[in-house]
Short mmCIF file of C-alpha atoms in Angstrom, two decimals:
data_model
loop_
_atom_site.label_atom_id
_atom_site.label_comp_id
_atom_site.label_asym_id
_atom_site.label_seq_id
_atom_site.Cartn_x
_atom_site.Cartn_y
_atom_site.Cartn_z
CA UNK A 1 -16.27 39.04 30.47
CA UNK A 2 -15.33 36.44 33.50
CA UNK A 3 -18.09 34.49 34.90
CA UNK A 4 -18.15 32.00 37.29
CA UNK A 5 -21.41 30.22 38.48
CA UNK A 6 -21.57 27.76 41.19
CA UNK A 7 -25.54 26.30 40.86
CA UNK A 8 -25.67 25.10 44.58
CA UNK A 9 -26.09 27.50 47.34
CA UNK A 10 -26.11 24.82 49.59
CA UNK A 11 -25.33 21.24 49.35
CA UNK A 12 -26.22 18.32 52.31
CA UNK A 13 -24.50 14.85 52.31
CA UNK A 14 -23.81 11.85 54.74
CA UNK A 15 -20.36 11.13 55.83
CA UNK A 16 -18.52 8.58 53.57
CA UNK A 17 -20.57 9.47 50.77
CA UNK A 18 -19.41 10.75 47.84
CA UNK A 19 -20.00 14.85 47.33
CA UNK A 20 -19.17 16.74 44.16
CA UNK A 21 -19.29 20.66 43.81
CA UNK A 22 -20.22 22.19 40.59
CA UNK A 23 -18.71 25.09 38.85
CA UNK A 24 -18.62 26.24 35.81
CA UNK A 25 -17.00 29.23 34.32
CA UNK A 26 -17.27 31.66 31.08
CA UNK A 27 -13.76 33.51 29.90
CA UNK A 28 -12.29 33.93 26.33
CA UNK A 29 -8.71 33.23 27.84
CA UNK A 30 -6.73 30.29 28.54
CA UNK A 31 -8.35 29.65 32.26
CA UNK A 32 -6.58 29.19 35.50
CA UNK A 33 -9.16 27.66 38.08
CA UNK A 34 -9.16 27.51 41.68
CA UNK A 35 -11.33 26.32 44.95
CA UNK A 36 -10.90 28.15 47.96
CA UNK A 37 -12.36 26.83 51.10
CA UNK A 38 -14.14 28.74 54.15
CA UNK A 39 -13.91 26.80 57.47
CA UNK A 40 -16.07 27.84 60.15
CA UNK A 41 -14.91 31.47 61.80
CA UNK A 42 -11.23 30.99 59.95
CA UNK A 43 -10.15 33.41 56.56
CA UNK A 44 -10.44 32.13 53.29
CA UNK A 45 -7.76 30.09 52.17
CA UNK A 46 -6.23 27.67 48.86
CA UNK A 47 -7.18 24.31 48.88
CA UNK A 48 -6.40 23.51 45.39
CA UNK A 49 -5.80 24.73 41.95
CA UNK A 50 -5.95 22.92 38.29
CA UNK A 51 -2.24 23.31 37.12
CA UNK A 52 -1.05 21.46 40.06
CA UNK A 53 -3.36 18.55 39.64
CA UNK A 54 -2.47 17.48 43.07
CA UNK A 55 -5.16 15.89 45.78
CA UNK A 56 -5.56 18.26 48.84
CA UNK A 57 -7.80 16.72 51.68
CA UNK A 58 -8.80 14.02 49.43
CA UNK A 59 -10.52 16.49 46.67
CA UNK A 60 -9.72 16.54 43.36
CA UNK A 61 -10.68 18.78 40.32
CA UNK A 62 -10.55 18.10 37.01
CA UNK A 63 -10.71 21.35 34.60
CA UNK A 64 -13.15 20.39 31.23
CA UNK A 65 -12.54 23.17 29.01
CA UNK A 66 -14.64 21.62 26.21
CA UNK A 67 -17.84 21.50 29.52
CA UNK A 68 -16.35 24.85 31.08
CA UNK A 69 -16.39 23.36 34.25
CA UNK A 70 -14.15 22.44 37.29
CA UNK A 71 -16.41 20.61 39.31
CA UNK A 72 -14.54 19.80 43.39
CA UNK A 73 -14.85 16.11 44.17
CA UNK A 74 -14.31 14.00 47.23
CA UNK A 75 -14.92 9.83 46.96
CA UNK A 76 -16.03 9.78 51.23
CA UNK A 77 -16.95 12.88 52.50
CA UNK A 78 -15.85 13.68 56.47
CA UNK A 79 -17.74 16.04 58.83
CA UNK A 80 -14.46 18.77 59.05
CA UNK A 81 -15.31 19.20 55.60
CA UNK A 82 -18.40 21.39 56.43
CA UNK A 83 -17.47 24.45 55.27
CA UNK A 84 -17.93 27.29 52.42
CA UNK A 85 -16.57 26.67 49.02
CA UNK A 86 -16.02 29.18 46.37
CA UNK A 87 -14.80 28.26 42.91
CA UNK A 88 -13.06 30.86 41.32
CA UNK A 89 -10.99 32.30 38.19
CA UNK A 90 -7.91 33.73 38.02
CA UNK A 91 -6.67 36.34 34.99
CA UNK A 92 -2.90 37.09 34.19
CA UNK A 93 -2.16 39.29 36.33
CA UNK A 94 -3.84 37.58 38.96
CA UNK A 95 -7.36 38.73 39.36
CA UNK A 96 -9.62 36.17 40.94
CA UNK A 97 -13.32 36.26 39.86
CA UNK A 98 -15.02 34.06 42.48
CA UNK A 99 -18.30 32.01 42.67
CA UNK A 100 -20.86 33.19 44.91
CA UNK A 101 -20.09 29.65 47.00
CA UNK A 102 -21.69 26.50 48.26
CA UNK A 103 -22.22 25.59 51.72
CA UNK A 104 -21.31 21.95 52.30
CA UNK A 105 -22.65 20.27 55.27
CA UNK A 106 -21.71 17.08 56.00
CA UNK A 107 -24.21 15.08 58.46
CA UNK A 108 -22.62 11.90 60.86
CA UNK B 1 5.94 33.51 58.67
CA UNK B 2 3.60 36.41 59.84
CA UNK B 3 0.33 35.70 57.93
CA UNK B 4 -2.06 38.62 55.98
CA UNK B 5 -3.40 41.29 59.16
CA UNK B 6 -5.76 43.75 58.59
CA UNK B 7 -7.31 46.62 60.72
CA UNK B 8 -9.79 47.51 61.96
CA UNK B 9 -11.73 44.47 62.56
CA UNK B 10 -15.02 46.28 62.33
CA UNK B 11 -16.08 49.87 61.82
CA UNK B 12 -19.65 51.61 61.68
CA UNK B 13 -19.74 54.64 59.30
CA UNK B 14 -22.07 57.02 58.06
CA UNK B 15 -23.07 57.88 54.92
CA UNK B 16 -20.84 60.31 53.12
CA UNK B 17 -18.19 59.96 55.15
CA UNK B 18 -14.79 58.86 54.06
CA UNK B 19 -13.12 55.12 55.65
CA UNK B 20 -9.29 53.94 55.40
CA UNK B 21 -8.89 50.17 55.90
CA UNK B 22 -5.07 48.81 56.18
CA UNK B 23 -3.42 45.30 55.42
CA UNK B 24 -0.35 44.07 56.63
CA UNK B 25 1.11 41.72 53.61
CA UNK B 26 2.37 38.00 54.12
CA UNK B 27 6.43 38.36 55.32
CA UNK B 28 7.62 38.04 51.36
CA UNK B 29 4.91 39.11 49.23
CA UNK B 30 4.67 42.08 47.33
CA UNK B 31 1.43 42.26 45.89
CA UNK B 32 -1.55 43.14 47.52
CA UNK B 33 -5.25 42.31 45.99
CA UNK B 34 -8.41 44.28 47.37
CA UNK B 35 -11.66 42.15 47.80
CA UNK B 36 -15.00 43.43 48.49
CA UNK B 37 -17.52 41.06 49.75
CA UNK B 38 -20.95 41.38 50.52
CA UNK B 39 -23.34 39.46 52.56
CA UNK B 40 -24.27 35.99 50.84
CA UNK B 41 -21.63 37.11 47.57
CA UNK B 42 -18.62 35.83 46.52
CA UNK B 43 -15.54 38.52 47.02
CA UNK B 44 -15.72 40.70 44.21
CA UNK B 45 -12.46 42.13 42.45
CA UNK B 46 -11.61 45.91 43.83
CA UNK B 47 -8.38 46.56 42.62
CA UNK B 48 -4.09 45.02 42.94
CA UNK B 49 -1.20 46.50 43.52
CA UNK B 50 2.51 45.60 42.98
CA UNK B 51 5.69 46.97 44.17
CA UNK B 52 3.40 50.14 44.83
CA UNK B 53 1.80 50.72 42.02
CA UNK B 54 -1.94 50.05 40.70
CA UNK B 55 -1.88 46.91 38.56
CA UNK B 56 -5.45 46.28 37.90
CA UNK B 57 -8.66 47.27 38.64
CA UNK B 58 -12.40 45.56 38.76
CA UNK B 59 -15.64 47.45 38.53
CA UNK B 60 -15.43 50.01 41.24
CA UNK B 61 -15.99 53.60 40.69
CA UNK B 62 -13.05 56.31 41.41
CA UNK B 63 -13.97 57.16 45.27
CA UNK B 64 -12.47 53.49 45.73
CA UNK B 65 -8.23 53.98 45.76
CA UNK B 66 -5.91 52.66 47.24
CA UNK B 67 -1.98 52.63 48.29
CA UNK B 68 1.20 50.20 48.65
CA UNK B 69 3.84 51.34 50.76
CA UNK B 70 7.63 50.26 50.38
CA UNK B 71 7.09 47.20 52.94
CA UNK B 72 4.48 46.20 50.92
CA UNK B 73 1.71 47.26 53.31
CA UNK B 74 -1.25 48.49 51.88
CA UNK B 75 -4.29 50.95 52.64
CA UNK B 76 -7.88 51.24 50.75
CA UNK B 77 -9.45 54.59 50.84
CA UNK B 78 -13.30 54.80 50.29
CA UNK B 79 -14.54 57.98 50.31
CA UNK B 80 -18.24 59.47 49.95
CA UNK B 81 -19.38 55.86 51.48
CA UNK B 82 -23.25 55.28 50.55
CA UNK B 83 -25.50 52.22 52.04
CA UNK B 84 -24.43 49.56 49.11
CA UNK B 85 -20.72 49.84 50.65
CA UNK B 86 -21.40 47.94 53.54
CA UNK B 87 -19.72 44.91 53.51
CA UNK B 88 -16.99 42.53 54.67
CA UNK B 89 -13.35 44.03 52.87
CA UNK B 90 -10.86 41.24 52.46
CA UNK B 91 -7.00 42.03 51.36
CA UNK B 92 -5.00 38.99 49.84
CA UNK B 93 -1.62 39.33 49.62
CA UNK B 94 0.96 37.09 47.04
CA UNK B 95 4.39 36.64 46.17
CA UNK B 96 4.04 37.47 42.65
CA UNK B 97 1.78 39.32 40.30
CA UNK B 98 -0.01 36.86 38.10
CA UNK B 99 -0.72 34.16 40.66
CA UNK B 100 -4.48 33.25 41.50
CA UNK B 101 -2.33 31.93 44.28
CA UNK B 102 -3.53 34.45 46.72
CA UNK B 103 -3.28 34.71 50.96
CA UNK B 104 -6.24 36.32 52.94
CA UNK B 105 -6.85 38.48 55.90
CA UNK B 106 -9.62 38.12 58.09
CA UNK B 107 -11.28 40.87 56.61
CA UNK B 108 -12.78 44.00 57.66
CA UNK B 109 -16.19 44.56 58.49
CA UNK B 110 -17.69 48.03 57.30
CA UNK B 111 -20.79 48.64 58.26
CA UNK B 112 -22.31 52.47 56.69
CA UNK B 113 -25.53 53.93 58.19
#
């Protein structure tokens, strides 16, 4: 069975400092991760995902198969990146299994 | 590019009763994904279609179906609706099966009492 758990409901920093989101997964299959971000009263929406390796907003995410994980990073964090984050798993045919989310505030 | 739509925004039910919730797809895609998601939860897995036809389905018992139509658009159908129903219902829409690369609506918001 798919499982992904994301251990922080919540998650406070100070802008410029560094923020990390954790998430880890469980799935017998060859993985295909992705974050999706919540902004405040907007839909859901891509920010990144692992086969593209690309840098979106300044995050990155690196997928550890060996950890299960594909924890969201960001060196300086900014205040517009308050928002929800969900982690989540996607099967062949395109099935996503999400995270239950973190809420990242990000303080001036 | 005319982005995911779905209707109605909200809608109060009561138990027992049956609910149809539509979603206009992205101009291009032709698979539509079914989310339910409930208060505090991550969106959980209802069922996809493609080129209008079931083509998966997650945990969700039979009175949960759904249709595709040949634009692509796409309707779920809840019927018998009890308390544990009530939740935000998000469509996602994609150019391909396969893709975790997916394209939301705003949801809709079904509340049953």
């Amino acid at each position: 069975a798919q499982r992904v758990t994301q251990p922080e409901k919540l998650l406070s920093v100070f802008k410029g400092a560094p923020v990390e989101l954790k998430c880890n997964y469980s799935y017998s299959g060859s993985p295909e991760l992705f974050w999706y971000v919540q902004y405040s009263r907007q839909r859901l929406q891509l920010l990144l995902r692992h086969i593209s390796r690309e840098s979106i907003k300044g995050f990155t995410a690196d997928l550890n198969k060996g950890e299960t994980s594909f924890h969201l990073k960001k060196p300086f964090a900014q205040e517009e990146d308050s928002a929800m984050y969900y982690c989540a798993l996607g099967t062949s045919y395109g099935k996503l299994t999400f995270g239950q989310g973190t809420i990242l505030t990000v303080h001036p | 590019e005319t982005g995911v739509t779905q209707s109605p925004t909200h809608l109060i039910k009561t138990r027992g009763q049956q609910v149809t919730l539509r979603c206009s797809s992205q101009s291009g895609h032709n698979t539509v994904s079914w989310y339910q998601q409930a208060l505090g939860q991550g969106p959980q897995f209802i069922f996809q279609y493609y080129r209008e036809e079931e083509n998966g389905r997650g945990n969700f018992p039979p009175r949960f179906s759904g249709l595709q139509f040949p634009n692509y658009s796409s309707e779920l159908n809840v019927n018998a609706l009890e308390l544990d129903d009530s939740a935000l219902y998000l469509c996602a829409s994609s150019l391909e099966t396969g893709t975790g690369e997916q394209y939301f609506g705003p949801g809709t918001r079904l509340t049953v009492t």
